[in-house]
Every structure is written in structure tokens, then in C-alpha cells.
Short mmCIF file of C-alpha atoms in Angstrom, two decimals:
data_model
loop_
_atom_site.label_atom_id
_atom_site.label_comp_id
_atom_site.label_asym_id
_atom_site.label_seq_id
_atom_site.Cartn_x
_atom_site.Cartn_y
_atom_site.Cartn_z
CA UNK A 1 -8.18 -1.69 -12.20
CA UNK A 2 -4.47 0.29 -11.45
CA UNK A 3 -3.59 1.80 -14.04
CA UNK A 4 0.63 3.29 -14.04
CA UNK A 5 1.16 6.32 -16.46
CA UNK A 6 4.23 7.90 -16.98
CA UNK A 7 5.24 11.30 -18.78
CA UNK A 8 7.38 11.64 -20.76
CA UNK A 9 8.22 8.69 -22.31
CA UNK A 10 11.00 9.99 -23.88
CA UNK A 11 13.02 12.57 -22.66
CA UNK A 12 16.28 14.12 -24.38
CA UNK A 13 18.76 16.45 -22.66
CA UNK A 14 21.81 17.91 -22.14
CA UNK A 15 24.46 17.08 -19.93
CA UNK A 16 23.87 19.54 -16.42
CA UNK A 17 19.97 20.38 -16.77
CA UNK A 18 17.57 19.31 -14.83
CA UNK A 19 14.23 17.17 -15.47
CA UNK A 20 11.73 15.68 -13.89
CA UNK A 21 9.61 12.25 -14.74
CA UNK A 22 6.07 12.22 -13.56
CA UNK A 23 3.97 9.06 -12.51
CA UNK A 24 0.48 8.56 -12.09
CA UNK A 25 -1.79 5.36 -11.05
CA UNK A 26 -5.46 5.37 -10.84
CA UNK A 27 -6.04 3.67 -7.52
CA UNK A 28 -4.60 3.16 -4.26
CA UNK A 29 -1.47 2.50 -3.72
CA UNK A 30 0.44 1.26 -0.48
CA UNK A 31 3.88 1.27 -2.02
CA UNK A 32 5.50 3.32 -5.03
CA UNK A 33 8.56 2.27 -6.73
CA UNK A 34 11.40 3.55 -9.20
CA UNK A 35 13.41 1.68 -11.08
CA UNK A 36 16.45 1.88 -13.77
CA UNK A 37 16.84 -0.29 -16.69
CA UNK A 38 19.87 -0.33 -18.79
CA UNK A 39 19.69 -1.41 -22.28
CA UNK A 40 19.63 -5.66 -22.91
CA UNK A 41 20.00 -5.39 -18.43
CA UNK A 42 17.63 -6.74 -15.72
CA UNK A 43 15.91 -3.93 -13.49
CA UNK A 44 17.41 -1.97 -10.66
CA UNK A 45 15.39 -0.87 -7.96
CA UNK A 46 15.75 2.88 -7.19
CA UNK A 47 13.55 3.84 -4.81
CA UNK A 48 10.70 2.65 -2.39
CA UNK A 49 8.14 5.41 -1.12
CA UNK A 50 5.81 3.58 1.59
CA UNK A 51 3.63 6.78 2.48
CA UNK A 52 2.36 10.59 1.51
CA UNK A 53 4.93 12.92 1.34
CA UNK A 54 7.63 10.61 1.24
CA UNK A 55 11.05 11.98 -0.84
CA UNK A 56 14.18 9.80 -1.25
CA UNK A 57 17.40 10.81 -2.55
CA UNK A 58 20.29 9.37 -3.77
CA UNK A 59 23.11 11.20 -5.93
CA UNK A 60 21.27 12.81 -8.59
CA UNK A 61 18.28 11.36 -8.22
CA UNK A 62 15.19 12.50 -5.68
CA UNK A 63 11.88 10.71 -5.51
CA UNK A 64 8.89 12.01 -4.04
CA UNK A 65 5.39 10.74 -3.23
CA UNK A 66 2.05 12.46 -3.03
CA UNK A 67 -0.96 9.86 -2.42
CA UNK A 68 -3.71 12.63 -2.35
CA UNK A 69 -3.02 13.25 -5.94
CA UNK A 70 -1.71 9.97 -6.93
CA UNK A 71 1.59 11.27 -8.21
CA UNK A 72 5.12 9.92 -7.82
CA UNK A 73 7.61 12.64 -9.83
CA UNK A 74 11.82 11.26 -9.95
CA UNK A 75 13.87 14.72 -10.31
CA UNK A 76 17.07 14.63 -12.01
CA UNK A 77 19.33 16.94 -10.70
CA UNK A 78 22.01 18.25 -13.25
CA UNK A 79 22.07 15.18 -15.27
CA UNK A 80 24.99 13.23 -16.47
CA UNK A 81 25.86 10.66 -19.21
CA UNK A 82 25.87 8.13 -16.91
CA UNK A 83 22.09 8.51 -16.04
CA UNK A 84 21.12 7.69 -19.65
CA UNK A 85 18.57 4.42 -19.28
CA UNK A 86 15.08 3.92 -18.90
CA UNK A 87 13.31 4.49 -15.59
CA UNK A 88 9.99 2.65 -14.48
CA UNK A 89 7.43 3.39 -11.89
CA UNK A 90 5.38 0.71 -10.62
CA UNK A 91 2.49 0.57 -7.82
CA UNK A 92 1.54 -2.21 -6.08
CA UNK A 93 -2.52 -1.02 -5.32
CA UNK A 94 -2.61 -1.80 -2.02
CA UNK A 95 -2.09 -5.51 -2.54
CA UNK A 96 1.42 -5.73 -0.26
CA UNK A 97 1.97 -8.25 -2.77
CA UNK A 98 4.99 -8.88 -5.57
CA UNK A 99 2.29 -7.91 -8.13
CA UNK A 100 3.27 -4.78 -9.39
CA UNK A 101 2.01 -2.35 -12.24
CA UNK A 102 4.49 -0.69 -14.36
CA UNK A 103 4.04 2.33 -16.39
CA UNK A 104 5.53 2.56 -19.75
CA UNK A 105 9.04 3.68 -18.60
CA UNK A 106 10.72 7.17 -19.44
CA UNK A 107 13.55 6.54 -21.98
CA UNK A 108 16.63 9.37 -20.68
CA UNK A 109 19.21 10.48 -22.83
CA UNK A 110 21.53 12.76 -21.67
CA UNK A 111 23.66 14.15 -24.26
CA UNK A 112 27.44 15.52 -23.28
CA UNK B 1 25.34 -11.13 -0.68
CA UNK B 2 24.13 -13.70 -4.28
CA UNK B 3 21.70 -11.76 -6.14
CA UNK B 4 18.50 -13.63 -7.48
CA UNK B 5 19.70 -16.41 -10.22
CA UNK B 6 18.18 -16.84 -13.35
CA UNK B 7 18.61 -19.51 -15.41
CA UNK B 8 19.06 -20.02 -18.78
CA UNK B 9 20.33 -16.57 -19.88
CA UNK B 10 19.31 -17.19 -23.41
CA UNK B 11 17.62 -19.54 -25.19
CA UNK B 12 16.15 -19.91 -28.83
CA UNK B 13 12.70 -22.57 -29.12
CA UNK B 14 10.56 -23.02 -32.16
CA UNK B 15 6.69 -22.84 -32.36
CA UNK B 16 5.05 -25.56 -30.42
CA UNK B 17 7.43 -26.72 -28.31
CA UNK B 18 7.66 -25.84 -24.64
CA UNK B 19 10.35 -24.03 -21.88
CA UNK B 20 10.78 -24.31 -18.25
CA UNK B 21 12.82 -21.03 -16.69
CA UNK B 22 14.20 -21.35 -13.49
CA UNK B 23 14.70 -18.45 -10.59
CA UNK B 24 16.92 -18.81 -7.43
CA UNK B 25 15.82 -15.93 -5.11
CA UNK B 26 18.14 -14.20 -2.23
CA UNK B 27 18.63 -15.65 0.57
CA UNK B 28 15.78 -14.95 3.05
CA UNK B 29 13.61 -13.84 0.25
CA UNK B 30 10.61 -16.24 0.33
CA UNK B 31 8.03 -14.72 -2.30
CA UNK B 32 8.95 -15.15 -6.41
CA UNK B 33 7.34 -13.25 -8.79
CA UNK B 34 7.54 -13.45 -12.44
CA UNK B 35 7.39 -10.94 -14.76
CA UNK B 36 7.26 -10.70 -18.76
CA UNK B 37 8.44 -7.81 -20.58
CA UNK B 38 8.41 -6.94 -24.29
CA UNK B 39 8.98 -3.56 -26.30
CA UNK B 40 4.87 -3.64 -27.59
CA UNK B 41 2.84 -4.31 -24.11
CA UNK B 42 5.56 -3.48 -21.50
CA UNK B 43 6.30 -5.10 -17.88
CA UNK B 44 3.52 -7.96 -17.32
CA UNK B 45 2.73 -9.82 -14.15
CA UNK B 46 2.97 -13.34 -14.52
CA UNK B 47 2.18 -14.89 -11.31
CA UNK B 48 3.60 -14.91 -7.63
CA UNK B 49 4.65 -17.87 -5.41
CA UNK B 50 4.73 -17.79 -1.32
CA UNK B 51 5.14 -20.64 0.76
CA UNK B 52 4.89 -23.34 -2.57
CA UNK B 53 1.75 -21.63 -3.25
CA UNK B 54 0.39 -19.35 -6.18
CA UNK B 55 -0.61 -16.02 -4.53
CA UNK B 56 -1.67 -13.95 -7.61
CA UNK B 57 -2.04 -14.35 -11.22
CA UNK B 58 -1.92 -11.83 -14.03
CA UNK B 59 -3.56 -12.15 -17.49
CA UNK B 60 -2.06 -14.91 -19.36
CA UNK B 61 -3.40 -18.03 -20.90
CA UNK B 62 -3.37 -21.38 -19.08
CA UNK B 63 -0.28 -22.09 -21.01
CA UNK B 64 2.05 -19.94 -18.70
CA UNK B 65 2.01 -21.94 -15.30
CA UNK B 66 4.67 -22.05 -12.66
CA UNK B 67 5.63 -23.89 -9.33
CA UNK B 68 7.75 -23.19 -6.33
CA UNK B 69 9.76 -25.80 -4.05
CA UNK B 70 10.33 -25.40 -0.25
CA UNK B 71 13.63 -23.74 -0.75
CA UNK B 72 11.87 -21.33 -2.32
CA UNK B 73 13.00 -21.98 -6.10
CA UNK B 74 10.93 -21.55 -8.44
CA UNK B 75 10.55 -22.39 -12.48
CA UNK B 76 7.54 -21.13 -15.05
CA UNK B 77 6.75 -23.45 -18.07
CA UNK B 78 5.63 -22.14 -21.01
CA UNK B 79 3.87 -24.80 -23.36
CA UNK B 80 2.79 -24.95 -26.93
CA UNK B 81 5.25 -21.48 -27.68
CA UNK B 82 3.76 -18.72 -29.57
CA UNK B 83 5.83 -16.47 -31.50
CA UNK B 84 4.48 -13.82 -29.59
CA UNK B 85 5.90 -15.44 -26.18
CA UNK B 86 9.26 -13.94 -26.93
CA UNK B 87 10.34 -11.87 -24.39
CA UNK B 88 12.28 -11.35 -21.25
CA UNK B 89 11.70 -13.23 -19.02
CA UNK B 90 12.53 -11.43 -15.13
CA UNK B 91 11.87 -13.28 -11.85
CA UNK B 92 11.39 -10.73 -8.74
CA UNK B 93 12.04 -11.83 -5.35
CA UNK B 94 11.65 -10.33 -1.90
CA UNK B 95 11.20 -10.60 2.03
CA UNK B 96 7.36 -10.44 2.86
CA UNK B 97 7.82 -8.53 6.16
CA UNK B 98 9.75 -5.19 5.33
CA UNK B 99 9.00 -2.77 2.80
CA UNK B 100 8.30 -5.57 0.03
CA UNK B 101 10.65 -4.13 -2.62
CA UNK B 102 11.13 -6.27 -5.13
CA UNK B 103 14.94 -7.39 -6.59
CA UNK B 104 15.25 -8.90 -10.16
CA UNK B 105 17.07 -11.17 -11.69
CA UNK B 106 18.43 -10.62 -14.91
CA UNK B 107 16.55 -12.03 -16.78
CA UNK B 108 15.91 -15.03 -19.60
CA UNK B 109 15.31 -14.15 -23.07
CA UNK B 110 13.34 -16.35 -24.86
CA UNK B 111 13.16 -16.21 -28.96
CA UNK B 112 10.05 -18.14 -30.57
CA UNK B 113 11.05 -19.01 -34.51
#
């Protein structure tokens, strides 16, 4: 059974550092995704990594994928107010299906 | 280009009754997935539609069901409410040919009293 882990769950930092989530799944995955939830809001997808070694970037934000170790990381790159949400990972296990497993989601806050 | 439609936005039920959602995907977007989120067990799979056809199921009782019409609408019932069936509601749709990412709609909050 897929399992999604994410670390941390909660992260806290100051405006112009950088971070990185990590995201781990126990199986086989065809596709990786990252997405961004703002409070009481719907989800926004991010990011879609389709194969190993796969990195996608946009503005602050730079996703990578390594299947061998079953790892998806999202780097934030000096971070600003604006980035404060929460961001998901989800994996879809090989299914090429709309079935997706999330992990627990990574709650940013990114203090001025 | 419309986003995927959700409808009702909000809406408040009491134990027992029963609620039908509704999802309007993009245009071109064929496959509807449904998702349930809540703060104690996270983003849930519900069940995905293709073609008027149930495709997968996740782990919910019999009570959760859903349908999908040839123009690729679909609606989930949920009968005999629970309190523990509030939640957000969020419909996911996407193209079946490409990379499969799935867009969501915003969402129908439903409060069980």
C-alpha cells in the first residue's frame, strides 16, 4: 500500500532563508506532484515530475525527483511572505490514474 | 479558460439526512475525481469517474457513491450524514492522455450538526 510522508510538517522561518520540504512514498510511483494550499482555498498544482531526476522550477520554488530513493524534496529559495501556505506531495503509485496519495502537507510560515 | 466548477460552495445538513455535490470539470478534461479532506485524516480519495464509469474507489462506506453524465459532470451523494462527514469536499479533474495532473475545484464544505 503507498504510503506519502512528508517532513516537516511545520516549518517556521524568516523572510530570505532558505528551506527545503522532503517527501517520501513507499512504492512506485509514475508521477510526483506538489501542490499549494492557502488557508479556507482549493489546491493549486505546483509541480508535475514524470521521471528520475526530474527538477522543475518556478520563481522561488524548485522541485526535484529521485525514484531510486523514493524522494521528492521542494526547495525554497530565499523565502517570502507571500509563500506562507501549506504544500502537499502526492504520488499516484503507478496507477496513471486521478487516485492520488497525499502526505500530510508542510505548513510554511515565513515571517518578515 | 473556466476552471473546474463546484457547486454548492457551502452548505450546513443535520445528522441523517443526505447531500448531492456537483463538479463541472475543464473543458477537455474527461476523468473526475473526488477527494475529501479534513484537519484529523488529511486528503482522502473518494472515487474516480471516466467515460460514465467508476474507475477507482478509496476507503469509504457504501454511503459515499457518485455518478458521472456524458458531458462529463459529475455529482457524489452522501446519505444518512455522519457528523464526522464534515469536510471539504474537492473534485479533481484532468485530460487522460498528457501528464495526468490533476486541477481542483474549490471546493464544497459540508457541516454535519
Amino acid at each position: 500500500e503507498l504510503k506519502v510522508e512528508q517532513n516537516p510538517l511545520f516549518l517556521s522561518m524568516q523572510e530570505g532563508k532558505n528551506y527545503t520540504i522532503y517527501c517520501n512514498y513507499s512504492t512506485t510511483s509514475d508521477r510526483l506532484y506538489w501542490y499549494r494550499q492557502d488557508p479556507g482555498k482549493s489546491l493549486e498544482s505546483l509541480f508535475v515530475l514524470l521521471s528520475n531526476g526530474a527538477v522543475k522550477q518556478e520563481g522561488r520554488l524548485m522541485a526535484s525527483l529521485d525514484t531510486k530513493a523514493r524522494l521528492s524534496t521542494l526547495h525554497i529559495t530565499a523565502a517570502v511572505h507571500d509563500l506562507s501556505a501549506t504544500y502537499f506531495c502526492a504520488a499516484d503509485g503507478s496507477s496513471n490514474t486521478g487516485k492520488l496519495i497525499f502526505g500530510q502537507g508542510t505548513t510554511l510560515q515565513v515571517k518578515p | 479558460k473556466a476552471g473546474v466548477t463546484q457547486t454548492p460552495r457551502y452548505l450546513i445538513k443535520t445528522r441523517g439526512q443526505q447531500v448531492t455535490l456537483s463538479c463541472s470539470p475543464i473543458s477537455g478534461h474527461r476523468s473526475v475525481s473526488w477527494y475529501q479532506q479534513t484537519p484529523g485524516q488529511g486528503l482522502q480519495f473518494l472515487f474516480e469517474y471516466f467515460s460514465e464509469t467508476q474507475r477507482n474507489k478509496g476507503n469509504f462506506p457504501g454511503r459515499f457513491s457518485g455518478r458521472q453524465f456524458s458531458n462529463s459532470r459529475s455529482e457524489m451523494n452522501v446519505s444518512t450524514l455522519e457528523l464526522g462527514d464534515s469536510a471539504l469536499y474537492l473534485c479533481a479533474t484532468r485530460r487522460v492522455w498528457n501528464t495526468g495532473e490533476l486541477f481542483f475545484g474549490e471546493g464544497s464544505r459540508l457541516t454535519v450538526l
